Coordinates of C-alpha atoms and ligand atoms in Angstrom, one line a residue:
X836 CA 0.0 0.0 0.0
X837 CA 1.0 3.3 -1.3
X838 CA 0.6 6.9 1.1
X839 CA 0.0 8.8 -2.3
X840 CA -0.2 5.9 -5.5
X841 CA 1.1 8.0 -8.4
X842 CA 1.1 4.7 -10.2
X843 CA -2.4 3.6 -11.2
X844 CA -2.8 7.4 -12.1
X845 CA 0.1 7.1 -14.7
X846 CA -2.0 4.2 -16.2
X847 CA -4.8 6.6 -17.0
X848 CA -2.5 9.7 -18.7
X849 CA 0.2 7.4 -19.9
X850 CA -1.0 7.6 -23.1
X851 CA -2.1 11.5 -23.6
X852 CA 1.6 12.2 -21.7
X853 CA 4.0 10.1 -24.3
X854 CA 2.2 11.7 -26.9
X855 CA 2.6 15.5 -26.2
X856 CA 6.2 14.5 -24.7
X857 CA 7.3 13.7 -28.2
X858 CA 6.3 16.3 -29.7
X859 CA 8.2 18.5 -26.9
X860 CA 11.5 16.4 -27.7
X861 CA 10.9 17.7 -31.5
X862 CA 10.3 21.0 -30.7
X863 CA 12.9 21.0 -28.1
X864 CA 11.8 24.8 -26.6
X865 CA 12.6 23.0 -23.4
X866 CA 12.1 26.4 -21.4
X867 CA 8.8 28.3 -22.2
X868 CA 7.4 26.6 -24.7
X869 CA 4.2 26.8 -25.9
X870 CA 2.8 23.9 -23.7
X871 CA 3.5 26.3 -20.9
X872 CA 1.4 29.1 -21.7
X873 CA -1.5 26.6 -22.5
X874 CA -1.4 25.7 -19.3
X875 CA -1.5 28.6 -17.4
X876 CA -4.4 29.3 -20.0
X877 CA -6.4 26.1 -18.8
X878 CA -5.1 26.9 -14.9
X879 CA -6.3 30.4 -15.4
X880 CA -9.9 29.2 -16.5
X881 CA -10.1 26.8 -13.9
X882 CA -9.6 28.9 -11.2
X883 CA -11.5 32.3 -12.9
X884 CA -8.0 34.4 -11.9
X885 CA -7.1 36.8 -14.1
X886 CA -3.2 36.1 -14.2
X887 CA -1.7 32.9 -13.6
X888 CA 2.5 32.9 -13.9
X889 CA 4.1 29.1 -13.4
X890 CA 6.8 28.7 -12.2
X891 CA 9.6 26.7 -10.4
X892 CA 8.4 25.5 -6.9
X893 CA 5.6 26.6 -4.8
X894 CA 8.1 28.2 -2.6
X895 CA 8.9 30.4 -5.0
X896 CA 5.5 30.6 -5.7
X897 CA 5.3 32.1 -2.2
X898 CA 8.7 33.9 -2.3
X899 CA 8.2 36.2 -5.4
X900 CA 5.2 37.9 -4.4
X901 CA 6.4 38.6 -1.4
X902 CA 9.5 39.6 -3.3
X903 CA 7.4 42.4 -5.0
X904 CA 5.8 43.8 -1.5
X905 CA 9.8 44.8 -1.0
X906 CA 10.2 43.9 2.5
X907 CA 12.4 44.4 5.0
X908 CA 13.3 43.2 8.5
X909 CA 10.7 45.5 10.5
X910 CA 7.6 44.1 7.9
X911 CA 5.4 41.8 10.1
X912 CA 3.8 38.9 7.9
X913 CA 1.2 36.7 9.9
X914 CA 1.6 33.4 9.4
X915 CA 0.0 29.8 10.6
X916 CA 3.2 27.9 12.6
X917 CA 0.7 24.8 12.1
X918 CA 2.1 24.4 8.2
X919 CA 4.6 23.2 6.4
X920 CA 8.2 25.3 6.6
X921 CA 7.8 26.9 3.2
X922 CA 4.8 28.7 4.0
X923 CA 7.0 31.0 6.9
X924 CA 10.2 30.3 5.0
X925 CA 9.6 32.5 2.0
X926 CA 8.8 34.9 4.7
X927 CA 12.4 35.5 5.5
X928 CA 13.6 34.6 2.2
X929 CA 12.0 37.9 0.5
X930 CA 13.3 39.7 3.8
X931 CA 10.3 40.3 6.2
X932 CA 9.9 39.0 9.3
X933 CA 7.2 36.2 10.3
X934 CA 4.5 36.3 12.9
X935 CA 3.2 33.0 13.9
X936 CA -0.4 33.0 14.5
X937 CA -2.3 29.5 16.2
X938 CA -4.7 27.6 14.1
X939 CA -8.2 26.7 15.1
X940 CA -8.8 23.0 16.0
X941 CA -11.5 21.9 14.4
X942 CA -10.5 22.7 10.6
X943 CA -6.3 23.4 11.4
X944 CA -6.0 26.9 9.7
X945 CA -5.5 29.9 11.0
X946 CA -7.6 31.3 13.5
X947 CA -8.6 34.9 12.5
X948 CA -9.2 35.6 15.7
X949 CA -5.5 35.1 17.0
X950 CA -4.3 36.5 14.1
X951 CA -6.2 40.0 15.2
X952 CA -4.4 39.1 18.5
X953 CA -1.2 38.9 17.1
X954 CA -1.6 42.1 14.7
X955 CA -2.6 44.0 18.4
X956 CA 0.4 43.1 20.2
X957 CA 3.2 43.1 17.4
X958 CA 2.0 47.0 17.2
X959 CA 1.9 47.2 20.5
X960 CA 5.4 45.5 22.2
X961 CA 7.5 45.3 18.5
X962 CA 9.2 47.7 16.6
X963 CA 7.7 45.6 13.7
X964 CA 4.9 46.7 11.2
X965 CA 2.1 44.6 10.3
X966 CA 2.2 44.3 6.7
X967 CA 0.9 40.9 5.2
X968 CA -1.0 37.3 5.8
X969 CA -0.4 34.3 4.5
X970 CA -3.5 31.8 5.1
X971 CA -2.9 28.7 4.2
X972 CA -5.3 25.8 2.9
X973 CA -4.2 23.2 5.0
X974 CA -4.7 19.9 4.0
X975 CA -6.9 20.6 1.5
X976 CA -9.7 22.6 3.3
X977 CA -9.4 26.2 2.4
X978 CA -8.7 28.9 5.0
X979 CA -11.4 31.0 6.6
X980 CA -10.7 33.9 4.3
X981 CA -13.9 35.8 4.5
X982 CA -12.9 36.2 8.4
X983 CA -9.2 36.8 7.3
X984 CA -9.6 38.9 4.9
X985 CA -11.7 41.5 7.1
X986 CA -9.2 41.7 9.9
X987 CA -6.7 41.7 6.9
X988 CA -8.7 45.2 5.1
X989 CA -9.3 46.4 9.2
X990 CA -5.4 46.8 9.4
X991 CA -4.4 47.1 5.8
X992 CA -2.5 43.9 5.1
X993 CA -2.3 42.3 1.6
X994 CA -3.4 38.8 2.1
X995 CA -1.4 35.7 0.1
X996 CA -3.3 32.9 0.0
X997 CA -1.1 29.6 0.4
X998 CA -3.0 26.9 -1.7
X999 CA -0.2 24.4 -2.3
X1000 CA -2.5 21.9 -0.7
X1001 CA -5.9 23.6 -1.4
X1002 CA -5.7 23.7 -5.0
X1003 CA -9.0 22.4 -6.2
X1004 CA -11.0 23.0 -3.4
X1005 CA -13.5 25.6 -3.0
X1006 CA -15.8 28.1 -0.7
X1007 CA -19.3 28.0 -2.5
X1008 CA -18.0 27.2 -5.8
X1009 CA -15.2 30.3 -5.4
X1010 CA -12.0 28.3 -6.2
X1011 CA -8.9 27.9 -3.6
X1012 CA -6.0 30.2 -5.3
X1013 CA -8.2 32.9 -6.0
X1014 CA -8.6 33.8 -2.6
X1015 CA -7.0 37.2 -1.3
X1016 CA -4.7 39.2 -3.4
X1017 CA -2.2 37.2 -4.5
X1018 CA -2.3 33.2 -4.6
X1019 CA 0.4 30.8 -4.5
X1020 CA 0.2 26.6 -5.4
X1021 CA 3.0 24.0 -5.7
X1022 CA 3.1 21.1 -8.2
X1023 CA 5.2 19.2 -6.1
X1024 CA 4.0 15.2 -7.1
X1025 CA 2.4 14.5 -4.0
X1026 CA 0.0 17.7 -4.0
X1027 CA -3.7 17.0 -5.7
X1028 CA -2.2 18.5 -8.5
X1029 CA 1.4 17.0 -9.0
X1030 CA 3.8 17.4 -11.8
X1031 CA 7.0 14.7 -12.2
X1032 CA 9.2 17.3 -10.6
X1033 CA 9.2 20.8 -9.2
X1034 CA 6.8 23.4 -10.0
X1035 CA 4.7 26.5 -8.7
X1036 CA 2.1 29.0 -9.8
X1037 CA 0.9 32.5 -8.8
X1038 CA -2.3 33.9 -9.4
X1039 CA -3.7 37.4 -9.2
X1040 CA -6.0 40.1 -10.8
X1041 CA -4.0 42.8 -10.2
X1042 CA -2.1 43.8 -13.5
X1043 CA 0.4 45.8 -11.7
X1044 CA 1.7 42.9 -9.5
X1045 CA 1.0 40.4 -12.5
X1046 CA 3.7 42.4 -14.3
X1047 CA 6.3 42.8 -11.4
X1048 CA 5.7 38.9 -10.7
X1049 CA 6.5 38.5 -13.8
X1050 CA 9.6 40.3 -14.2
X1051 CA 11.0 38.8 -11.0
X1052 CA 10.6 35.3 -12.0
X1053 CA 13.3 35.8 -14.9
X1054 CA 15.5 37.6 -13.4
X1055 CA 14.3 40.4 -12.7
X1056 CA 14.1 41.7 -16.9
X1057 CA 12.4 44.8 -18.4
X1058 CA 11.2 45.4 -21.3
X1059 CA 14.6 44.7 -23.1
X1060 CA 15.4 41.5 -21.9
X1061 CA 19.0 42.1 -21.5
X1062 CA 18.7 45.2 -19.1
X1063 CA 17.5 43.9 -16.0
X1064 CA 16.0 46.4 -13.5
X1065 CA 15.2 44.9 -10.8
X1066 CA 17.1 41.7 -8.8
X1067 CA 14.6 38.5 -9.0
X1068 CA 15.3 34.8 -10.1
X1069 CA 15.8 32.0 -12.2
X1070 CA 11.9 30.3 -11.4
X1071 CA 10.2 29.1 -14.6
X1072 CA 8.0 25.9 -15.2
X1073 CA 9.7 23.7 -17.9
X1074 CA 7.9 22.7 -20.6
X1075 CA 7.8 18.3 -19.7
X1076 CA 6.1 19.4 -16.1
X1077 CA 3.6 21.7 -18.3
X1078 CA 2.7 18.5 -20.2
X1079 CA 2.2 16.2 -17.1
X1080 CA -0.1 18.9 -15.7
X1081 CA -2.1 19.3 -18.9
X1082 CA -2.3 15.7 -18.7
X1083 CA -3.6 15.4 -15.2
X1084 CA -5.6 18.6 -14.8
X1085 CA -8.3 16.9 -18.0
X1086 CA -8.7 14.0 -14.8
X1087 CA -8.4 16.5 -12.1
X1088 CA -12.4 17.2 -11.2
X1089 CA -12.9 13.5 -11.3
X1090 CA -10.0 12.4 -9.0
X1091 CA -11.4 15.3 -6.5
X1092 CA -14.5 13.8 -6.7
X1093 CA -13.0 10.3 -5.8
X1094 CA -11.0 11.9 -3.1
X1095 CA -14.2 12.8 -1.6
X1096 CA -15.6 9.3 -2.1
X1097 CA -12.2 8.1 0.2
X1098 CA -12.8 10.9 2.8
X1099 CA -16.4 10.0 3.3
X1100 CA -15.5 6.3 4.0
X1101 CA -13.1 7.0 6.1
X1102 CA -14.9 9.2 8.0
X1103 CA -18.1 6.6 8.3
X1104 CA -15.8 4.1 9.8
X1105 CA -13.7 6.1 12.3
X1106 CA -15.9 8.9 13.7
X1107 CA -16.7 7.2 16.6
X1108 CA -13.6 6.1 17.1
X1109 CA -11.5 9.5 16.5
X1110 CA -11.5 13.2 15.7
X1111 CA -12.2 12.8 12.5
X1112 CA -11.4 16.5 10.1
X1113 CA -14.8 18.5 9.6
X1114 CA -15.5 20.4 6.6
X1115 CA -17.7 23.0 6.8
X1116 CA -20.6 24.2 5.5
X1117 CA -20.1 25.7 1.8
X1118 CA -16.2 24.5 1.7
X1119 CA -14.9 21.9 -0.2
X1120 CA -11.3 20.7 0.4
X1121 CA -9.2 19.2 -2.3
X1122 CA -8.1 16.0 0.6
X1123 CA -4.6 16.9 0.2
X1124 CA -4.6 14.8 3.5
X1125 CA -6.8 13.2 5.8
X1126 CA -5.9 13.9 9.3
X1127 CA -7.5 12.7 12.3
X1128 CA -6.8 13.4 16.0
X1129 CA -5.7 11.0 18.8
X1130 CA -6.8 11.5 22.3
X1131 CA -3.1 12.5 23.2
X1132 CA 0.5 12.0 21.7
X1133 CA 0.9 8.6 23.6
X1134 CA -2.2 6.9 21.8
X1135 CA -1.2 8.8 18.7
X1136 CA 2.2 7.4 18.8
X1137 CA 0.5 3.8 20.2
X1138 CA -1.7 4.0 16.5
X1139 CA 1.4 5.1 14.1
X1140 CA 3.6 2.2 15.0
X1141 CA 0.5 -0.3 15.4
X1142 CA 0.0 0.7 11.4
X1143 CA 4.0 1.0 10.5
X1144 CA 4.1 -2.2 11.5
X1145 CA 1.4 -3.4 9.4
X1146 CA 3.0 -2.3 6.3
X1147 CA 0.3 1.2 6.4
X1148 CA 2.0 4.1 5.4
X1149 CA 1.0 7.0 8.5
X1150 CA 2.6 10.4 8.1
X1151 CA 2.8 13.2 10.9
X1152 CA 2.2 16.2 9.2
X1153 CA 3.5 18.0 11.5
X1154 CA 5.2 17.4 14.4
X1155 CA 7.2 20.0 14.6
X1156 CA 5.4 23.4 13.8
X1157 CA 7.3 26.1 12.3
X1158 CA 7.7 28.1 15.6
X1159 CA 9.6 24.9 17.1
X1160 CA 12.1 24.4 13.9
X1161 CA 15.6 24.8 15.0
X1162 CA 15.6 27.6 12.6
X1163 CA 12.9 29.4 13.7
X1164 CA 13.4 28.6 17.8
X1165 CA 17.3 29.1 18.0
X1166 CA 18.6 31.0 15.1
X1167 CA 16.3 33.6 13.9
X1168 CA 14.4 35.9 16.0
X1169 CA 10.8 35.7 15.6
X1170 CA 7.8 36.6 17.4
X1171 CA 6.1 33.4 18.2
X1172 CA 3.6 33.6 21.8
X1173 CA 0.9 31.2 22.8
X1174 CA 0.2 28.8 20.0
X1175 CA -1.6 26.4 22.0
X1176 CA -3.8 25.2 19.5
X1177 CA -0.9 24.6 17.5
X1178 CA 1.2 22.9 20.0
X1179 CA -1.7 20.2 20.9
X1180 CA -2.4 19.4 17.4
X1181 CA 0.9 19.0 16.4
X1182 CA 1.1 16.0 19.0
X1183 CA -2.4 14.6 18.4
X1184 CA -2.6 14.9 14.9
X1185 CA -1.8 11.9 12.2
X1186 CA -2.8 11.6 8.6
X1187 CA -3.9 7.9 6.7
X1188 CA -2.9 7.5 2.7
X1189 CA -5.2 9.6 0.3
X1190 CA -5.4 9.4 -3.1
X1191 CA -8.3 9.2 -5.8
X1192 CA -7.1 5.3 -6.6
X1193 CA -7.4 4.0 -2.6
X1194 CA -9.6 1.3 -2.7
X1195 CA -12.1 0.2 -0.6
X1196 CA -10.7 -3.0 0.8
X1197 CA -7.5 -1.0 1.5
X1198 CA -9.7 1.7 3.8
X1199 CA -11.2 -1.3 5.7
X1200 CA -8.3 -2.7 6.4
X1201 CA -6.8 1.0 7.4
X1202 CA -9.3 1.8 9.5
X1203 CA -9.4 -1.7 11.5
X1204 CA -6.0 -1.7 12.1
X1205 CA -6.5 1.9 13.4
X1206 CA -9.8 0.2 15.5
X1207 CA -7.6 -2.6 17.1
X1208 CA -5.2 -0.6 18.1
X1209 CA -7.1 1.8 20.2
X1210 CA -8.7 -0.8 21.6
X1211 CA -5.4 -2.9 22.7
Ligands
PLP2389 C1 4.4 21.9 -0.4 C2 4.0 23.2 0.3 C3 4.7 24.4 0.0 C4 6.0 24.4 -0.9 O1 5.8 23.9 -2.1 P1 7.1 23.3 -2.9 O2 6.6 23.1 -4.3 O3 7.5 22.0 -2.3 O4 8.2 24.3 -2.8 C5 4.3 25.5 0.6 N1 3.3 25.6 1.4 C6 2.6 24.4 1.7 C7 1.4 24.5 2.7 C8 2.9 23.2 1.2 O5 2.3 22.1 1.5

């Protein structure tokens, strides 16, 4: 049993892939060619955003807009420590300084109402200025950006949505990455939407920050390509990940769909048995994960090896929250209070392997393994 099967799916686009791949090795425009713009075309219908720029990670994904706010050291961004590194990373990358703010328990995205907390006392005991937000989809589910997004307009912050796991959920039918003003999603394989490799895209309406994006993922160029005029990077999409993406996004809306089908049956056989992850009303999460809750660390840690040891792949996404990283606890200075949210879920939380292709006999067999072992 596979955590994320990338196998069976390769099945189903082998064909469409091999084809379009050779006619890539004839036309050999390795970087930029045309099979990338398609599909920022077919990304940029999907998600109704006006701009949609690929490019080489979601990292950088994350890093180049924040690159065009210009930050330095005394910019406060707000951001979940319940995430993966990236999502505070790019933070300091592009020069500003993260806030951690706690999540909320039930869904495990940041809690708007900290995050007001957290905007109140970096003005009040920092020399820091709250500038930005990043709110993450985790796990699928997007954030609560209506609530965000008004404490983000009370104190004038932009708002970056992090949708490297939320791509291809919704609120209400309003897609994940075109949430805020700026959006940010990684290809990385095991995401829903995975390329064979690295790979990133930003989406926004705004022209102006469409263009500067722009110009900061090649280096920084103007209008003559050989005077640069601004410092940015080497980030582009290559033309085979464009392909696989093309490939998979014609299967995408059906493999959400079966992701749901794998939540649900999940969730019918182990809600009275753990915390199982709510969705609620109006939002529909992508199931980059499915993460339940133990009672504590011991019977969460009791459950992991129980399955390890049955040959079911269990992740812990994430035991150590950003705020506890040895980078962010020892080396850099950042302002990280009270994430007590944070701090239990990162020792109660594990996820189970979720893909479209999990079958049903394989959830059975998950989920009494995950029965017997609570009960021993
Ligand atoms: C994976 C991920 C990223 C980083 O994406 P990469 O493509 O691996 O650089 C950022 N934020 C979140 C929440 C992620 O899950």
């Amino acid at each position: 049993m596979q955590f994320i099967d990338l196998h069976k799916q390769y099945d189903r686009i082998k064909e469409d892939v091999q084809k379009s791949m050779e006619q890539v090795y004839r036309h050999k425009r390795f970087i930029m060619g045309e099979e990338v713009c398609e599909l920022e075309s077919r990304l940029q219908e999907y998600t109704k955003v006006k701009h949609v720029i690929t490019c080489a990670s979601g990292t950088d994904a994350l890093t180049i807009p924040l690159m065009a706010k210009n930050l330095t050291r005394k910019n406060a961004v707000f951001v979940p420590s319940f995430t993966f590194f990236a999502s505070a990373e790019s933070i300091t990358l592009a020069g500003g300084t993260p806030v951690f703010v706690d999540s909320e328990w039930d869904t495990f995205n940041m809690d708007p109402v900290d995050l007001e907390k957290k905007i109140l006392s970096t003005q009040q005991t920092t020399d820091l200025e709250p500038s930005g937000v990043i709110a993450v989809d985790l796990f699928g589910l997007p954030a609560d950006h209506k609530e965000i997004c008004k404490v983000a307009d009370k104190y004038n912050l932009f708002v970056l949505e992090d949708a490297a796991q939320g791509f291809g959920g919704n609120i209400e039918g309003k897609k994940a990455a075109s949430f805020g003003n700026i959006a940010a999603t990684s290809f990385f394989p095991a995401k829903p939407l995975g390329c064979y490799g690295d790979g990133g895209a930003i989406f926004t309406d705004d022209d102006q920050l469409a263009d500067l994006i722009r110009s900061i993922h090649i280096h920084g160029q103007g209008v003559d390509k050989y005077d640069n005029v601004r410092i940015g990077l080497n980030s582009r999409l290559d033309t085979m990940q464009a392909v696989i993406l093309l490939a998979k996004l014609k299967i995408f809306d059906e493999e959400l769909e079966r992701r749901n089908e794998v939540a649900d049956l999940y969730s019918q056989q182990l809600e009275d048995l753990l915390e199982i992850p709510i969705v609620p009303n109006g939002y529909h999460s992508s199931w980059a994960q499915y993460t339940v809750k133990a009672e504590n660390q011991d019977q969460r840690d009791t459950i992991v090896k129980a399955l390890k040891s049955q040959d079911i792949p269990v992740m812990i996404y994430y035991s150590v929250p950003a705020h506890k990283s040895t980078a962010y606890s020892k080396k850099i200075k950042v302002e990280n209070d009270n994430l007590r949210i944070c701090e239990r879920l990162s020792s109660t939380v594990f996820s189970l392997p979720m893909h479209p292709y999990l079958e049903k006999h394989e959830i059975t067999k998950i989920c009494d393994a995950v029965k017997k072992s609570i009960k021993a």
